[in-house]
Short mmCIF file of C-alpha atoms (C1' of nucleotides) in Angstrom, two decimals:
data_model
loop_
_atom_site.label_atom_id
_atom_site.label_comp_id
_atom_site.label_asym_id
_atom_site.label_seq_id
_atom_site.Cartn_x
_atom_site.Cartn_y
_atom_site.Cartn_z
CA MET A 1 106.06 111.38 85.89
CA GLU A 2 105.97 108.39 87.97
CA GLY A 3 102.79 107.82 89.78
CA SER A 4 100.79 105.04 88.40
CA SER A 5 100.73 102.15 90.73
CA SER A 6 100.81 103.90 94.02
CA ILE A 7 97.84 105.97 94.87
CA ASP A 8 95.81 104.32 92.28
CA GLN A 9 94.71 101.75 94.74
CA GLU A 10 91.27 102.41 96.13
CA SER A 11 90.85 98.74 95.83
CA THR A 12 93.97 97.39 97.33
CA THR A 13 92.96 98.42 100.75
CA SER A 14 90.07 96.15 101.02
CA ASP A 15 86.98 98.14 100.51
CA SER A 16 87.24 101.86 100.67
CA LEU A 17 85.75 102.01 97.31
CA SER A 18 82.11 102.73 97.69
CA ILE A 19 81.58 106.06 96.17
CA ALA A 20 84.79 105.77 94.39
CA ARG A 21 83.26 103.55 91.89
CA ALA A 22 81.56 105.16 89.04
CA THR A 23 84.62 107.26 88.51
CA SER A 24 86.59 105.74 85.70
CA SER A 25 87.84 109.18 85.27
CA SER A 26 86.68 111.62 82.78
CA THR A 27 83.79 111.53 80.52
CA LEU A 28 80.48 110.09 81.33
CA PRO A 29 78.30 113.09 81.02
CA ALA A 30 75.63 111.22 79.27
CA THR A 31 74.94 108.59 81.81
CA LYS A 32 74.82 110.71 84.81
CA THR A 33 73.42 108.19 87.07
CA LYS A 34 75.06 109.97 89.87
CA SER A 35 72.85 112.91 89.27
CA PRO A 36 73.53 115.62 91.79
CA GLU A 37 77.21 115.79 91.54
CA SER A 38 77.58 115.78 87.85
CA LEU A 39 76.15 119.16 87.36
CA CYS A 40 77.64 120.83 90.27
CA ARG A 41 80.79 122.81 90.16
CA MET A 42 81.99 125.37 87.74
CA GLY A 43 81.74 127.84 90.48
CA SER A 44 82.84 131.18 89.40
CA GLY A 45 83.73 129.92 86.07
CA THR A 46 81.59 130.40 83.14
CA SER A 47 81.01 128.54 80.02
CA VAL A 48 81.26 125.03 81.22
CA ILE A 49 80.99 122.37 78.76
CA ILE A 50 77.56 122.32 77.45
CA ASP A 51 77.31 118.67 77.92
CA ALA A 52 75.90 117.92 74.62
CA GLU A 53 74.71 114.50 74.06
CA ASN A 54 76.75 114.00 71.05
CA GLY A 55 80.27 114.90 70.48
CA VAL A 56 79.87 118.57 70.03
CA GLU A 57 81.13 119.23 73.45
CA ALA A 58 80.70 122.92 73.24
CA GLU A 59 84.18 123.87 72.49
CA SER A 60 85.32 126.37 75.05
CA ARG A 61 88.96 126.06 75.74
CA LYS A 62 87.92 126.08 79.32
CA LEU A 63 89.34 123.26 81.24
CA PRO A 64 86.98 120.60 82.39
CA SER A 65 86.17 121.10 86.01
CA SER A 66 86.39 118.20 88.32
CA ARG A 67 83.50 116.67 90.15
CA TYR A 68 85.77 116.09 93.08
CA LYS A 69 86.46 118.43 95.88
CA GLY A 70 89.93 119.81 95.97
CA VAL A 71 90.66 118.70 92.45
CA VAL A 72 91.47 121.13 89.68
CA PRO A 73 92.21 120.48 86.06
CA GLN A 74 95.64 121.08 84.64
CA PRO A 75 96.21 122.38 81.18
CA ASN A 76 97.93 119.21 80.16
CA GLY A 77 94.96 117.07 80.96
CA ARG A 78 96.17 115.95 84.32
CA TRP A 79 94.65 116.82 87.65
CA GLY A 80 95.91 118.86 90.51
CA ALA A 81 94.91 118.45 94.11
CA GLN A 82 94.83 121.23 96.62
CA ILE A 83 93.44 122.01 100.00
CA TYR A 84 93.10 125.28 101.79
CA GLU A 85 94.11 126.17 105.23
CA LYS A 86 94.47 129.51 106.87
CA HIS A 87 93.70 131.36 103.71
CA GLN A 88 96.47 129.58 101.98
CA ARG A 89 96.40 126.96 99.35
CA VAL A 90 98.43 123.88 99.99
CA TRP A 91 99.29 122.14 96.79
CA LEU A 92 99.03 118.40 96.96
CA GLY A 93 100.50 117.55 93.63
CA THR A 94 99.36 116.56 90.20
CA PHE A 95 97.96 113.25 89.11
CA ASN A 96 97.10 111.42 85.98
CA GLU A 97 93.71 110.34 87.13
CA GLU A 98 91.08 112.56 88.54
CA ASN A 99 90.26 110.11 91.26
CA GLU A 100 93.85 109.86 92.33
CA ALA A 101 93.85 113.57 92.91
CA ALA A 102 90.60 113.22 94.78
CA ARG A 103 92.14 110.61 97.04
CA ALA A 104 95.07 112.82 97.69
CA TYR A 105 92.70 115.53 98.73
CA ASP A 106 90.91 113.12 101.01
CA VAL A 107 94.08 112.16 102.75
CA ALA A 108 95.02 115.76 103.23
CA ALA A 109 91.56 116.59 104.46
CA GLN A 110 91.82 113.86 107.05
CA LYS A 111 95.16 115.11 108.15
CA PHE A 112 94.28 118.77 108.17
CA ARG A 113 90.73 118.66 109.39
CA GLY A 114 90.33 115.48 111.26
CA ARG A 115 88.03 112.55 110.87
CA ASP A 116 84.98 114.64 110.30
CA ALA A 117 86.44 116.24 107.24
CA VAL A 118 84.34 116.24 104.15
CA THR A 119 85.96 113.98 101.64
CA ASN A 120 85.34 112.69 98.19
CA PHE A 121 85.41 109.05 98.98
CA LYS A 122 86.10 107.89 102.40
CA PRO A 123 83.32 108.70 104.76
CA LEU A 124 85.75 107.07 107.01
CA LEU A 125 84.10 103.77 106.63
CA GLU A 126 84.53 101.85 109.75
CA ASN A 127 86.83 99.29 108.41
CA GLN A 128 88.36 99.06 111.80
CA GLU A 129 91.92 97.89 111.72
CA SER A 130 93.06 99.14 108.40
CA ASP A 131 91.41 102.44 108.91
CA ASP A 132 92.77 102.82 112.38
CA MET A 133 96.14 102.13 110.98
CA GLU A 134 95.78 104.92 108.53
CA ILE A 135 94.63 107.31 111.19
CA ALA A 136 97.55 106.37 113.34
CA PHE A 137 99.78 106.78 110.38
CA LEU A 138 98.46 110.24 109.74
CA ASN A 139 98.86 111.15 113.33
CA SER A 140 102.40 110.04 113.41
CA HIS A 141 103.45 112.28 110.58
CA SER A 142 103.45 116.00 110.26
CA LYS A 143 101.28 117.73 107.75
CA ALA A 144 104.34 118.62 105.78
CA GLU A 145 105.34 115.01 105.57
CA ILE A 146 101.94 113.87 104.46
CA VAL A 147 101.79 116.57 101.85
CA ASP A 148 105.20 115.62 100.67
CA MET A 149 104.19 112.00 100.33
CA LEU A 150 101.13 112.98 98.37
CA ARG A 151 103.10 115.13 96.05
CA LYS A 152 105.63 112.42 95.49
CA HIS A 153 102.93 109.82 95.14
CA THR A 154 104.46 107.74 97.85
CA TYR A 155 101.70 108.00 100.39
CA ILE A 156 100.20 104.62 99.73
CA ASP A 157 103.56 102.93 99.74
CA GLU A 158 104.59 104.48 102.98
CA LEU A 159 101.28 103.74 104.56
CA GLU A 160 101.53 100.13 103.56
CA GLN A 161 105.04 99.90 104.78
CA SER A 162 103.97 101.39 108.03
CA LYS A 163 101.24 98.84 108.35
CA LYS A 164 103.73 96.07 108.00
CA LEU A 165 106.18 97.51 110.38
CA TYR A 166 103.88 98.66 113.06
CA GLY A 167 101.18 97.21 115.13
CA PHE A 168 98.39 99.26 116.42
CA THR A 169 97.19 99.42 119.95
CA LYS A 170 93.84 100.57 121.12
CA ASP A 171 95.31 103.37 123.10
CA GLY A 172 96.07 105.07 119.90
CA MET A 173 99.71 104.47 119.83
CA LEU A 174 101.74 103.25 117.01
CA LYS A 175 104.07 100.64 118.22
CA ARG A 176 106.64 98.66 116.51
CA LYS A 177 105.91 95.02 116.52
CA ASP A 178 109.34 94.23 117.73
CA GLY A 179 108.59 96.31 120.73
CA LEU A 180 111.73 98.30 120.50
CA ILE A 181 110.32 101.69 119.95
CA SER A 182 107.11 103.40 120.65
CA MET A 183 106.16 106.88 119.93
CA SER A 184 103.74 109.19 118.33
CA SER A 185 100.87 109.86 120.59
CA PHE A 186 97.52 109.54 119.07
CA PHE A 187 96.85 113.09 118.36
CA GLY A 188 100.44 113.76 118.59
CA ASN A 189 101.55 116.53 116.47
CA ASN A 190 105.04 116.69 115.29
CA ILE A 191 106.40 117.78 118.57
CA ASP A 192 106.94 114.12 118.78
CA LYS A 193 108.48 114.07 115.46
CA VAL A 194 110.55 117.08 115.91
CA ASN A 195 111.75 116.79 119.40
CA ASN A 196 111.34 113.35 120.68
CA LYS A 197 112.18 111.06 117.94
CA ALA A 198 115.39 109.29 118.52
CA ARG A 199 118.02 110.31 116.09
CA GLU A 200 121.69 109.99 115.76
CA GLN A 201 124.08 112.69 114.84
CA LEU A 202 125.79 111.86 111.60
CA PHE A 203 128.13 114.74 111.10
CA GLU A 204 128.47 118.47 110.93
CA LYS A 205 130.17 120.74 108.53
CA ALA A 206 131.10 124.35 108.73
CA VAL A 207 130.01 125.61 105.37
CA THR A 208 132.55 127.23 103.16
CA PRO A 209 132.03 130.40 101.18
CA SER A 210 131.47 128.33 98.08
CA ASP A 211 128.98 126.17 99.89
CA VAL A 212 126.80 129.18 100.38
CA GLY A 213 127.83 130.99 97.25
CA LYS A 214 126.72 130.89 93.70
CA LEU A 215 127.81 127.37 93.04
CA ASN A 216 124.57 126.12 94.46
CA ARG A 217 126.04 123.10 96.02
CA LEU A 218 127.30 121.77 99.28
CA VAL A 219 130.35 119.61 99.31
CA ILE A 220 129.99 116.78 101.72
CA PRO A 221 133.27 115.68 103.17
CA LYS A 222 134.15 112.46 101.49
CA GLN A 223 134.58 110.50 104.66
CA HIS A 224 131.12 111.41 105.84
CA ALA A 225 129.55 111.02 102.47
CA GLU A 226 130.86 107.54 101.99
CA LYS A 227 130.02 106.53 105.48
CA HIS A 228 126.52 107.90 105.78
CA PHE A 229 125.28 108.49 102.28
CA PRO A 230 126.75 105.74 100.20
CA LEU A 231 125.89 105.92 96.56
CA GLN A 232 125.30 102.89 94.47
CA ASN A 233 127.45 102.73 91.44
CA GLY A 234 124.65 103.41 89.09
CA ASN A 235 123.71 106.48 90.97
CA THR A 236 126.99 108.16 91.39
CA SER A 237 126.68 110.19 88.28
CA LYS A 238 122.99 110.90 88.18
CA GLY A 239 122.72 111.08 91.91
CA VAL A 240 119.73 110.44 94.09
CA LEU A 241 117.18 112.58 95.80
CA LEU A 242 117.41 112.70 99.53
CA ASN A 243 114.81 114.12 101.83
CA PHE A 244 115.84 115.92 104.94
CA GLU A 245 113.51 117.28 107.52
CA ASP A 246 114.36 120.37 109.46
CA LEU A 247 113.21 121.15 112.93
CA ASN A 248 110.23 122.99 111.68
CA GLY A 249 109.11 119.81 110.08
CA LYS A 250 109.79 121.15 106.66
CA VAL A 251 111.12 118.64 104.22
CA TRP A 252 114.06 119.60 102.10
CA ARG A 253 114.86 117.59 99.08
CA PHE A 254 118.34 117.66 97.68
CA ARG A 255 119.95 115.96 94.82
CA TYR A 256 122.93 114.08 96.06
CA SER A 257 125.59 112.95 93.69
CA TYR A 258 129.24 112.44 93.06
CA TRP A 259 131.17 114.74 90.86
CA ASN A 260 133.93 112.98 89.07
CA SER A 261 135.52 116.21 88.06
CA SER A 262 136.22 117.22 91.60
CA GLN A 263 136.04 113.79 93.10
CA SER A 264 133.59 115.05 95.63
CA TYR A 265 130.16 114.31 96.94
CA VAL A 266 127.72 117.13 96.71
CA LEU A 267 124.22 118.22 97.43
CA THR A 268 123.08 120.19 94.42
CA LYS A 269 119.52 120.80 93.45
CA GLY A 270 117.59 122.22 96.34
CA TRP A 271 120.60 123.30 98.28
CA SER A 272 120.58 126.92 97.25
CA ARG A 273 117.03 127.20 98.40
CA PHE A 274 118.02 125.96 101.80
CA VAL A 275 120.90 128.40 101.96
CA LYS A 276 118.62 131.20 101.03
CA GLU A 277 115.80 130.42 103.36
CA LYS A 278 118.01 129.72 106.30
CA ASN A 279 120.20 132.63 105.42
CA LEU A 280 123.25 130.48 105.76
CA LYS A 281 126.55 132.28 105.90
CA ALA A 282 130.03 130.94 105.48
CA GLY A 283 131.16 129.45 108.70
CA ASP A 284 127.73 128.44 109.81
CA ILE A 285 127.44 124.85 110.71
CA VAL A 286 125.07 122.45 109.09
CA SER A 287 124.25 119.29 110.88
CA PHE A 288 122.96 116.04 109.56
CA GLN A 289 121.12 113.51 111.60
CA ARG A 290 119.22 110.35 110.98
CA SER A 291 116.38 108.73 112.78
CA THR A 292 117.46 105.65 114.59
CA SER A 293 114.09 104.08 114.13
CA GLY A 294 113.10 102.07 111.17
CA ASP A 295 112.27 104.85 108.81
CA LYS A 296 115.78 106.19 108.82
CA GLN A 297 114.45 109.65 108.27
CA LEU A 298 117.14 112.17 107.59
CA TYR A 299 117.32 115.51 109.27
CA ILE A 300 119.16 118.67 108.60
CA ASP A 301 119.67 121.74 110.64
CA PHE A 302 122.17 124.45 111.18
CA LYS A 303 123.52 126.84 113.68
CA ALA A 304 125.16 130.18 113.29
CA ARG A 305 128.90 130.29 113.02
CA ASN A 306 129.93 131.08 116.50
CA VAL A 307 127.60 131.47 119.36
CA PRO A 308 126.84 135.10 119.70
CA PRO A 309 129.00 136.84 122.25
CA THR A 310 127.02 136.13 125.29
CA SER A 311 128.62 138.14 127.97
CA THR A 312 130.24 140.97 126.14
CA ALA A 313 127.71 143.68 125.84
CA VAL A 314 126.34 143.32 122.39
CA VAL A 315 126.93 146.45 120.52
CA THR A 316 123.81 148.36 120.78
CA ASN A 317 124.96 151.58 119.41
CA GLN A 318 121.78 151.54 117.55
CA VAL A 319 119.28 152.26 120.17
CA GLN A 320 117.50 149.14 119.20
CA ILE A 321 114.88 147.65 121.24
CA PRO A 322 115.84 145.96 124.40
CA GLN A 323 118.72 143.85 123.42
CA VAL A 324 117.47 140.38 123.21
CA GLN A 325 120.01 137.83 122.46
CA MET A 326 118.78 135.10 120.37
CA VAL A 327 120.51 131.89 119.88
CA ARG A 328 119.21 129.33 117.55
CA LEU A 329 120.38 126.00 118.66
CA PHE A 330 119.42 123.50 116.08
CA GLY A 331 115.97 124.67 115.59
CA VAL A 332 115.15 125.92 118.99
CA ASN A 333 115.26 129.62 119.26
CA ILE A 334 116.37 130.74 122.61
CA CYS A 335 115.94 134.30 123.68
CA LYS A 336 117.90 135.62 126.51
CA VAL A 337 116.65 138.81 127.97
CA PRO A 338 119.44 140.56 129.75
CA ALA A 339 118.33 142.81 132.48
CA THR A 340 114.94 143.58 133.75
CA VAL A 341 113.65 140.14 134.29
CA SER A 342 117.03 138.87 135.12
CA ASN A 343 117.94 135.80 133.21
CA VAL A 344 114.82 134.60 131.72
CA VAL A 345 115.24 132.13 128.99
CA VAL A 346 112.48 131.87 126.58
CA ILE A 347 112.28 128.93 124.37
CA ASP A 348 110.46 129.39 121.20
CA ASN A 349 107.95 126.71 120.69
CA HIS A 350 106.59 127.90 117.47
CA ASN A 351 107.21 124.61 115.86
CA ASN A 352 104.86 122.72 118.02
CA ASN A 353 101.88 123.94 116.17
CA ASN A 354 101.66 120.92 114.06
CA ASN A 355 101.58 122.85 110.91
CA ASN A 356 104.71 123.07 108.94
CA MET A 357 103.33 123.61 105.59
CA THR A 358 105.27 124.45 102.65
CA SER A 359 107.05 121.90 100.78
CA CYS A 360 109.97 122.30 98.64
CA SER A 361 109.24 124.46 95.74
CA GLY A 362 106.94 127.11 96.84
CA GLY A 363 104.40 128.48 99.22
CA LYS A 364 106.99 129.69 101.56
CA ARG A 365 105.17 132.83 102.29
CA ARG A 366 103.18 131.37 105.08
CA MET A 367 106.14 129.87 106.75
CA GLU A 368 108.00 133.05 106.41
CA MET A 369 105.23 134.87 108.10
CA GLU A 370 105.21 132.49 110.96
CA LEU A 371 108.89 132.62 111.38
CA LEU A 372 109.22 136.23 110.62
CA THR A 373 109.51 137.44 114.13
CA PHE A 374 112.12 134.99 115.10
CA GLU A 375 113.96 134.88 111.89
CA SER A 376 114.17 138.60 111.62
CA CYS A 377 115.31 138.72 115.16
CA ARG A 378 117.98 136.25 114.41
CA LYS A 379 119.05 138.07 111.33
CA LYS A 380 119.39 141.28 113.19
CA GLN A 381 121.56 139.48 115.61
CA ARG A 382 123.67 138.25 112.84
CA VAL A 383 123.99 141.63 111.32
CA ILE A 384 125.32 142.95 114.51
CA ILE A 385 127.77 140.16 114.75
CA ASP A 386 128.96 140.60 111.26
CA ALA A 387 129.41 144.25 111.86
CA LEU A 388 131.90 143.53 114.53
"C1'" DC B 1 110.42 123.43 75.82
"C1'" DT B 2 106.66 121.65 78.96
"C1'" DA B 3 104.31 120.76 83.27
"C1'" DT B 4 103.80 122.39 87.64
"C1'" DG B 5 101.81 124.97 90.85
"C1'" DT B 6 101.49 129.96 92.22
"C1'" DG B 7 99.12 134.56 91.90
"C1'" DT B 8 94.82 136.12 91.91
"C1'" DT B 9 90.01 136.72 91.60
"C1'" DG B 10 85.04 136.11 92.27
"C1'" DA B 11 81.69 133.37 94.35
"C1'" DA B 12 79.91 130.99 98.26
"C1'" DT C 1 87.07 128.17 101.70
"C1'" DC C 2 86.93 127.11 97.24
"C1'" DA C 3 87.67 126.53 92.14
"C1'" DA C 4 88.71 128.96 87.76
"C1'" DC C 5 91.92 130.97 85.17
"C1'" DA C 6 96.33 133.05 83.66
"C1'" DC C 7 100.84 132.56 83.54
"C1'" DA C 8 105.60 132.67 85.89
"C1'" DT C 9 108.91 129.55 86.40
"C1'" DA C 10 110.80 125.06 87.89
"C1'" DG C 11 112.69 121.42 85.70
"C1'" DG C 12 114.38 118.57 82.04
#
DNA sequence: CTATGTGTTGAA
DNA sequence: TCAACACATAGG
């Protein structure tokens, strides 16, 4: 699906090639000029393809292993890219060409492990400008965003677009050429992204029971839909995919379309997942924002129905732990510890850790673990509220 | 139905 | 950390 053009580059950006050469994907066992690498890999595996000068190719329904790091074969002949971090695999997508997957890995490696990362191609050739641009680009996006771009095969495009739009200054800052906006510190993690990036509030909606029910869709009030998410005629029926980033840096992708039957605009595919993960309940408020800068990044967040009863002694019939009130205000978890330490307000900064893995479909475990404490805390709070 | 990418394992 | 492998399941 898709792909092609984009990542295929490795030539577009001036040099960069070097090692890349040779490649030409698949097959070339015979002429193994490259020597060392060819016979590597197959790790735990087994059989391997007994090279075989001639066509015999040793059968073995084993998939052909890749000579590239982070690249794994897919049953359909395509190639997957993955990188590991914190004992977890981060899937980088699937690609038609082995070297595309390898490039995707390289990009991720740069993002995840820094410039010294071992990569398939780029030894980070000092191509100055262009390379600096890419580094700046990587630094100005969260890991989740980069991963998402890789999976969608839009990394190259976005990088190129960024190069056009931004200038690069030696102090490691990305700066718009028009001088209007400047952000993203060099090694800036997404604190920048998450907290500092200028964004405008588009609208909010208190979700209805059906919005969080089994219909798996969110109705967007027509006025807001037409104002902020206009659909081109051709797309009304089929809809479009919109990416929204939450305050954890996680990117949520929803199908957005217009339903003639109900004459309403809706978010469909992907929405139920959001509801589930955020534990949205009827009455909760979802908020949509958009970056005011050039990228027009969309954001989504939510807040619980009504702010938990602050003053009124929260029912603690259950001898719970010290009653800690937790309010999640658009991504920032705020704990208010009643007595003891008087009014200490703790702001949860867990989302400043530059991580934010997990993209749409899976791998949520890790995120869940990280958020567990706070989420569970919040849920407990909600339970209490609902019990009232 | 197929392709994706997750669960899992053994090796390093 | 890593890739191999099996296969659940997302997605069309």
